[in-house]
Tab-separated table of C-alpha atoms and ligand atoms in Angstrom:
chain	number	residue	atom	x	y	z
J	437	UNK	CA	-0.694	4.454	-12.904
J	438	UNK	CA	-0.295	6.782	-15.867
J	439	UNK	CA	0.820	10.357	-15.390
J	440	UNK	CA	0.226	12.869	-18.194
J	441	UNK	CA	-0.345	16.613	-18.794
J	442	UNK	CA	-2.856	18.874	-20.499
J	443	UNK	CA	-2.868	18.757	-24.297
J	444	UNK	CA	-0.383	21.634	-24.557
J	445	UNK	CA	1.708	21.684	-21.411
J	446	UNK	CA	4.318	24.271	-20.417
J	447	UNK	CA	7.834	23.048	-19.741
J	448	UNK	CA	7.222	23.482	-16.047
J	449	UNK	CA	4.071	21.312	-16.114
J	450	UNK	CA	5.855	18.624	-18.122
J	451	UNK	CA	8.685	18.582	-15.530
J	452	UNK	CA	6.211	18.338	-12.715
J	453	UNK	CA	4.342	15.452	-14.394
J	454	UNK	CA	7.619	13.574	-14.856
J	455	UNK	CA	8.688	14.092	-11.281
J	456	UNK	CA	5.240	12.989	-10.008
J	457	UNK	CA	5.427	9.868	-12.142
J	458	UNK	CA	8.717	9.033	-10.539
J	459	UNK	CA	7.507	9.798	-7.015
J	460	UNK	CA	4.420	7.645	-7.388
J	461	UNK	CA	6.133	4.849	-9.468
J	462	UNK	CA	3.781	5.706	-12.331
J	463	UNK	CA	4.413	5.839	-16.050
J	464	UNK	CA	4.825	9.236	-17.702
J	465	UNK	CA	3.026	9.499	-21.011
J	466	UNK	CA	2.961	12.388	-23.491
J	467	UNK	CA	-0.554	13.222	-24.669
J	468	UNK	CA	0.212	13.027	-28.434
J	469	UNK	CA	-3.299	14.255	-29.238
J	470	UNK	CA	-4.966	11.405	-27.257
J	471	UNK	CA	-7.977	11.966	-24.982
J	472	UNK	CA	-7.648	10.970	-21.344
J	473	UNK	CA	-9.972	8.037	-21.905
J	474	UNK	CA	-7.825	6.860	-24.842
J	475	UNK	CA	-4.729	7.110	-22.707
J	476	UNK	CA	-6.309	5.065	-19.934
J	477	UNK	CA	-7.562	2.379	-22.324
J	478	UNK	CA	-4.236	2.147	-24.214
J	479	UNK	CA	-2.284	1.700	-21.016
J	480	UNK	CA	-4.951	-0.747	-19.641
J	481	UNK	CA	-4.473	1.070	-16.370
J	482	UNK	CA	-7.355	2.371	-14.279
J	483	UNK	CA	-5.406	5.048	-12.484
J	484	UNK	CA	-4.549	8.309	-14.217
J	485	UNK	CA	-3.013	11.546	-12.947
J	486	UNK	CA	-3.321	14.636	-15.120
J	487	UNK	CA	-1.015	17.526	-14.333
J	488	UNK	CA	-2.462	20.871	-15.407
J	489	UNK	CA	-0.778	24.243	-15.072
J	490	UNK	CA	-2.617	25.069	-11.818
J	491	UNK	CA	-3.983	21.671	-10.644
J	492	UNK	CA	-3.347	17.953	-10.345
J	493	UNK	CA	-6.274	15.633	-10.973
J	494	UNK	CA	-6.494	11.930	-10.156
J	495	UNK	CA	-8.937	9.699	-12.041
J	496	UNK	CA	-9.721	6.107	-11.229
J	497	UNK	CA	-11.820	3.634	-13.173
J	498	UNK	CA	-13.117	6.101	-15.794
J	499	UNK	CA	-12.476	9.660	-16.843
J	500	UNK	CA	-16.251	10.333	-16.622
J	501	UNK	CA	-16.101	9.900	-12.875
J	502	UNK	CA	-15.438	12.977	-10.660
J	503	UNK	CA	-11.644	13.210	-10.263
J	504	UNK	CA	-9.875	13.919	-7.018
J	505	UNK	CA	-8.269	17.331	-6.924
J	506	UNK	CA	-7.487	19.849	-4.227
J	507	UNK	CA	-10.130	22.384	-3.228
J	508	UNK	CA	-10.672	24.044	0.155
J	509	UNK	CA	-14.431	23.213	0.005
J	510	UNK	CA	-16.238	24.037	3.290
J	511	UNK	CA	-12.938	25.126	4.858
J	512	UNK	CA	-13.123	28.322	2.732
J	513	UNK	CA	-16.478	29.198	4.343
J	514	UNK	CA	-15.024	28.366	7.786
J	515	UNK	CA	-11.912	30.460	7.341
J	516	UNK	CA	-13.886	33.418	5.993
J	517	UNK	CA	-15.939	33.231	9.216
J	518	UNK	CA	-12.757	33.140	11.330
J	519	UNK	CA	-11.332	36.123	9.486
J	520	UNK	CA	-14.554	38.045	10.235
J	521	UNK	CA	-13.967	37.267	13.945
J	522	UNK	CA	-16.692	34.594	14.164
J	523	UNK	CA	-16.125	31.302	15.906
J	524	UNK	CA	-15.327	27.790	14.546
J	525	UNK	CA	-16.216	24.842	16.787
J	526	UNK	CA	-12.905	22.987	16.228
J	527	UNK	CA	-10.842	26.062	16.991
J	528	UNK	CA	-12.909	26.992	20.019
J	529	UNK	CA	-13.128	23.505	21.546
J	530	UNK	CA	-9.376	22.906	21.077
J	531	UNK	CA	-8.485	26.275	22.633
J	532	UNK	CA	-6.347	26.984	19.600
J	533	UNK	CA	-4.628	30.335	19.745
J	534	UNK	CA	-2.372	32.400	17.447
J	535	UNK	CA	1.204	31.010	17.679
J	536	UNK	CA	0.134	27.411	18.522
J	537	UNK	CA	1.838	24.405	17.014
J	538	UNK	CA	-0.684	21.912	15.654
J	539	UNK	CA	-0.281	18.408	14.250
J	540	UNK	CA	-3.161	17.315	12.033
J	541	UNK	CA	-2.730	13.500	12.005
J	542	UNK	CA	-5.212	12.867	9.241
J	543	UNK	CA	-4.681	15.396	6.450
J	544	UNK	CA	-7.186	14.196	3.804
J	545	UNK	CA	-7.975	17.327	1.747
J	546	UNK	CA	-6.373	19.424	4.522
J	547	UNK	CA	-9.631	21.365	5.151
J	548	UNK	CA	-9.231	21.225	8.955
J	549	UNK	CA	-5.508	21.945	8.512
J	550	UNK	CA	-6.410	25.103	6.651
J	551	UNK	CA	-8.730	26.236	9.423
J	552	UNK	CA	-6.012	25.590	11.993
J	553	UNK	CA	-3.454	27.373	9.843
J	554	UNK	CA	-5.569	30.514	9.704
J	555	UNK	CA	-6.199	30.295	13.408
J	556	UNK	CA	-2.569	29.872	14.455
J	557	UNK	CA	-1.312	32.546	11.990
J	558	UNK	CA	2.201	33.069	10.750
J	559	UNK	CA	3.651	32.738	14.282
J	560	UNK	CA	2.244	29.225	14.706
J	561	UNK	CA	2.647	26.098	12.632
J	562	UNK	CA	0.550	23.271	11.206
J	563	UNK	CA	2.082	19.960	10.249
J	564	UNK	CA	-0.310	17.754	8.428
J	565	UNK	CA	0.183	13.996	8.063
J	566	UNK	CA	-1.160	11.822	5.252
J	567	UNK	CA	-0.117	8.177	4.896
J	568	UNK	CA	-1.447	7.674	1.326
J	569	UNK	CA	0.969	8.627	-1.478
J	570	UNK	CA	-1.511	9.815	-4.148
J	571	UNK	CA	-3.524	11.834	-1.695
J	572	UNK	CA	-0.400	13.328	-0.275
J	573	UNK	CA	0.879	14.359	-3.713
J	574	UNK	CA	-2.457	15.799	-4.994
J	575	UNK	CA	-3.040	17.807	-1.796
J	576	UNK	CA	0.570	18.993	-1.539
J	577	UNK	CA	0.469	20.299	-5.115
J	578	UNK	CA	-2.912	22.017	-4.391
J	579	UNK	CA	-1.714	23.641	-1.190
J	580	UNK	CA	1.280	25.064	-2.957
J	581	UNK	CA	-0.596	26.581	-5.917
J	582	UNK	CA	-4.381	26.978	-5.297
J	583	UNK	CA	-5.616	30.564	-5.531
J	584	UNK	CA	-8.652	31.233	-3.409
J	585	UNK	CA	-8.918	34.937	-4.137
J	586	UNK	CA	-8.026	35.824	-0.531
J	587	UNK	CA	-4.358	36.435	0.108
J	588	UNK	CA	-4.569	35.558	3.829
J	589	UNK	CA	-6.084	32.188	2.969
J	590	UNK	CA	-3.501	31.460	0.241
J	591	UNK	CA	-0.739	32.297	2.674
J	592	UNK	CA	-2.290	30.001	5.282
J	593	UNK	CA	-2.388	27.190	2.688
J	594	UNK	CA	1.273	27.718	1.782
J	595	UNK	CA	2.299	27.577	5.455
J	596	UNK	CA	0.836	24.061	6.002
J	597	UNK	CA	3.664	21.523	6.112
J	598	UNK	CA	2.232	18.352	4.577
J	599	UNK	CA	4.218	15.214	5.355
J	600	UNK	CA	3.761	11.746	3.849
J	601	UNK	CA	3.789	9.734	7.005
J	602	UNK	CA	1.870	7.307	9.165
J	603	UNK	CA	0.764	9.356	12.182
J	604	UNK	CA	1.705	6.714	14.840
J	605	UNK	CA	5.281	6.560	13.580
J	606	UNK	CA	5.497	10.328	13.161
J	607	UNK	CA	4.210	11.039	16.700
J	608	UNK	CA	6.560	8.408	18.179
J	609	UNK	CA	9.495	10.356	16.674
J	610	UNK	CA	8.558	13.600	18.496
J	611	UNK	CA	9.810	14.689	21.936
J	612	UNK	CA	7.413	15.018	24.926
J	613	UNK	CA	5.265	18.237	25.044
J	614	UNK	CA	6.680	19.415	21.683
J	615	UNK	CA	3.399	20.732	20.172
J	616	UNK	CA	0.244	22.310	21.473
J	617	UNK	CA	-2.604	20.404	19.804
J	618	UNK	CA	-2.807	17.033	18.104
J	619	UNK	CA	-5.886	16.425	15.969
J	620	UNK	CA	-7.348	13.174	14.556
J	621	UNK	CA	-10.176	12.912	11.933
J	622	UNK	CA	-10.026	9.254	10.825
J	623	UNK	CA	-12.299	7.927	8.076
J	624	UNK	CA	-15.783	7.231	9.396
J	625	UNK	CA	-16.868	3.606	9.252
J	626	UNK	CA	-19.977	4.683	7.291
J	627	UNK	CA	-19.818	7.572	4.903
J	628	UNK	CA	-21.935	10.652	5.609
J	629	UNK	CA	-23.809	11.002	2.288
J	630	UNK	CA	-23.850	14.750	1.921
J	631	UNK	CA	-20.105	14.995	2.558
J	632	UNK	CA	-19.403	15.127	-1.212
J	633	UNK	CA	-15.997	16.822	-0.663
J	634	UNK	CA	-14.693	13.558	0.796
J	635	UNK	CA	-16.303	11.262	-1.864
J	636	UNK	CA	-13.407	10.937	-4.397
J	637	UNK	CA	-11.015	10.533	-1.483
J	638	UNK	CA	-12.672	7.426	-0.067
J	639	UNK	CA	-11.110	4.887	-2.516
J	640	UNK	CA	-7.595	6.182	-1.867
J	641	UNK	CA	-7.752	6.833	1.878
J	642	UNK	CA	-6.353	4.814	4.780
J	643	UNK	CA	-9.395	3.395	6.506
J	644	UNK	CA	-7.448	1.981	9.448
J	645	UNK	CA	-9.062	2.441	12.849
J	646	UNK	CA	-7.374	4.950	15.161
J	647	UNK	CA	-5.173	3.021	17.532
J	648	UNK	CA	-4.714	3.352	21.268
J	649	UNK	CA	-0.965	3.673	20.694
J	650	UNK	CA	-1.442	6.668	18.374
J	651	UNK	CA	-3.609	8.323	21.006
J	652	UNK	CA	-1.086	7.576	23.740
J	653	UNK	CA	1.701	9.116	21.663
J	654	UNK	CA	-0.496	12.146	20.960
J	655	UNK	CA	-1.102	12.691	24.664
J	656	UNK	CA	2.653	12.459	25.298
J	657	UNK	CA	3.560	15.103	22.668
J	658	UNK	CA	0.630	17.583	23.141
J	659	UNK	CA	0.830	20.370	25.704
J	660	UNK	CA	-2.835	21.518	25.479
J	661	UNK	CA	-5.055	18.795	24.141
J	662	UNK	CA	-5.747	15.982	21.758
J	663	UNK	CA	-8.927	16.275	19.610
J	664	UNK	CA	-10.946	13.649	17.769
J	665	UNK	CA	-13.665	14.260	15.153
J	666	UNK	CA	-16.239	11.438	14.798
J	667	UNK	CA	-19.822	10.797	13.840
J	668	UNK	CA	-22.205	11.862	16.634
J	669	UNK	CA	-23.248	8.303	17.435
J	670	UNK	CA	-19.706	6.872	17.363
J	671	UNK	CA	-18.435	4.834	20.290
J	672	UNK	CA	-14.792	5.673	19.348
J	673	UNK	CA	-14.779	8.461	21.940
J	674	UNK	CA	-15.340	6.021	24.816
J	675	UNK	CA	-13.047	3.351	23.327
J	676	UNK	CA	-10.145	5.787	23.067
J	677	UNK	CA	-10.747	7.779	26.241
J	678	UNK	CA	-11.991	11.078	24.834
J	679	UNK	CA	-14.594	13.273	26.506
J	680	UNK	CA	-17.395	14.216	24.151
J	681	UNK	CA	-17.717	17.931	23.516
J	682	UNK	CA	-21.064	19.712	23.383
J	683	UNK	CA	-21.780	20.676	19.812
J	684	UNK	CA	-24.911	21.522	17.812
J	685	UNK	CA	-27.339	18.591	17.954
J	686	UNK	CA	-28.178	19.128	14.289
J	687	UNK	CA	-24.647	18.385	13.248
J	688	UNK	CA	-23.866	14.776	12.199
J	689	UNK	CA	-20.297	15.081	13.485
J	690	UNK	CA	-18.926	16.014	16.831
J	691	UNK	CA	-15.602	16.344	18.619
J	692	UNK	CA	-14.007	14.625	21.620
J	693	UNK	CA	-11.153	15.980	23.653
J	694	UNK	CA	-8.397	14.713	25.949
J	695	UNK	CA	-7.314	17.805	27.896
J	696	UNK	CA	-3.584	17.567	28.630
J	697	UNK	CA	-2.994	21.028	30.019
J	698	UNK	CA	0.789	21.097	30.244
J	699	UNK	CA	0.881	24.516	28.473
J	700	UNK	CA	2.516	27.098	30.712
U	2067	SAM	C1	-11.542	11.790	6.971
U	2067	SAM	S1	-10.067	12.124	6.188
U	2067	SAM	C2	-9.539	13.641	6.915
U	2067	SAM	C3	-10.233	14.827	6.347
U	2067	SAM	C4	-9.530	16.065	6.834
U	2067	SAM	N1	-9.748	16.277	8.220
U	2067	SAM	C5	-10.000	17.304	6.025
U	2067	SAM	O1	-10.431	18.262	6.649
U	2067	SAM	O2	-9.902	17.255	4.779
U	2067	SAM	C6	-8.880	11.032	6.889
U	2067	SAM	C7	-7.539	11.035	6.165
U	2067	SAM	O3	-6.553	10.560	7.080
U	2067	SAM	C8	-5.734	9.662	6.392
U	2067	SAM	N2	-5.151	8.671	7.407
U	2067	SAM	C9	-5.843	7.689	8.008
U	2067	SAM	N3	-5.047	7.020	8.850
U	2067	SAM	C10	-3.807	7.621	8.786
U	2067	SAM	C11	-2.599	7.387	9.462
U	2067	SAM	N4	-2.428	6.379	10.330
U	2067	SAM	N5	-1.566	8.205	9.183
U	2067	SAM	C12	-1.679	9.247	8.325
U	2067	SAM	N6	-2.860	9.510	7.664
U	2067	SAM	C13	-3.921	8.686	7.847
U	2067	SAM	C14	-6.588	8.992	5.372
U	2067	SAM	O4	-5.821	8.459	4.286
U	2067	SAM	C15	-7.465	10.218	4.941
U	2067	SAM	O5	-6.898	10.909	3.882
């Protein structure tokens, strides 16, 4: 993997690119007037990270393909609704309240984490877990610098604690009843076509099936509930012991819940 910067980087951007190259075992390259495509061809490497002053982009295969970068996507619409006092199905079904501690076991682009972070507010906490190093790095950088235009939303992004970790191991390290909600949104076996936000993430993501042991650990550490997002027709809910929630029939996704109810 090659890691480079914009054509005229600031010192800070250059330092960030060097440190990302080290973190991801990539090779730092100065631009020296070369286009991104020239850099990729010269290095005969099909993975390229470009560090800009306000964004990190990941290209694979070709620089004409849509890169992966952090953006809140539909989460921005959802959090604006929450801030207007309207409801969000995930927040409502999980019984999430201000002050709650949430573990999002499948960070991805941290869209659901952002919704949880707004819902729990500054008194609560959201820890978001991502096993894949490039996704973790791109999303971490985005959460720390993205400017949405709404200070409450930016603050909620900055409060998300993104960890590079496999969720089964992370959950196993936590004490019993130590958080309120544990959430899983694993990769769907078949992509939902209109879900373009997730498109560039697919090639990098961990496609492993959610395991029984991860769900058991989640039930052990959660005081309120464990939630699972899946495609409406998925049999994962039954396989893993979740009760299907009632959600809009027009939606291609739905949620399942294991109510734990040890919250006092
Ligand atoms: C469908 S995406 C999640 C999308 C996310 N809910 C959002 O709102 O942006 C699933 C993510 O979970 C990650 N993942 C899958 N299995 C994991 C595991 N065992 N531990 C940590 N992360 C995992 C994948 O790499 C992928 O980025």
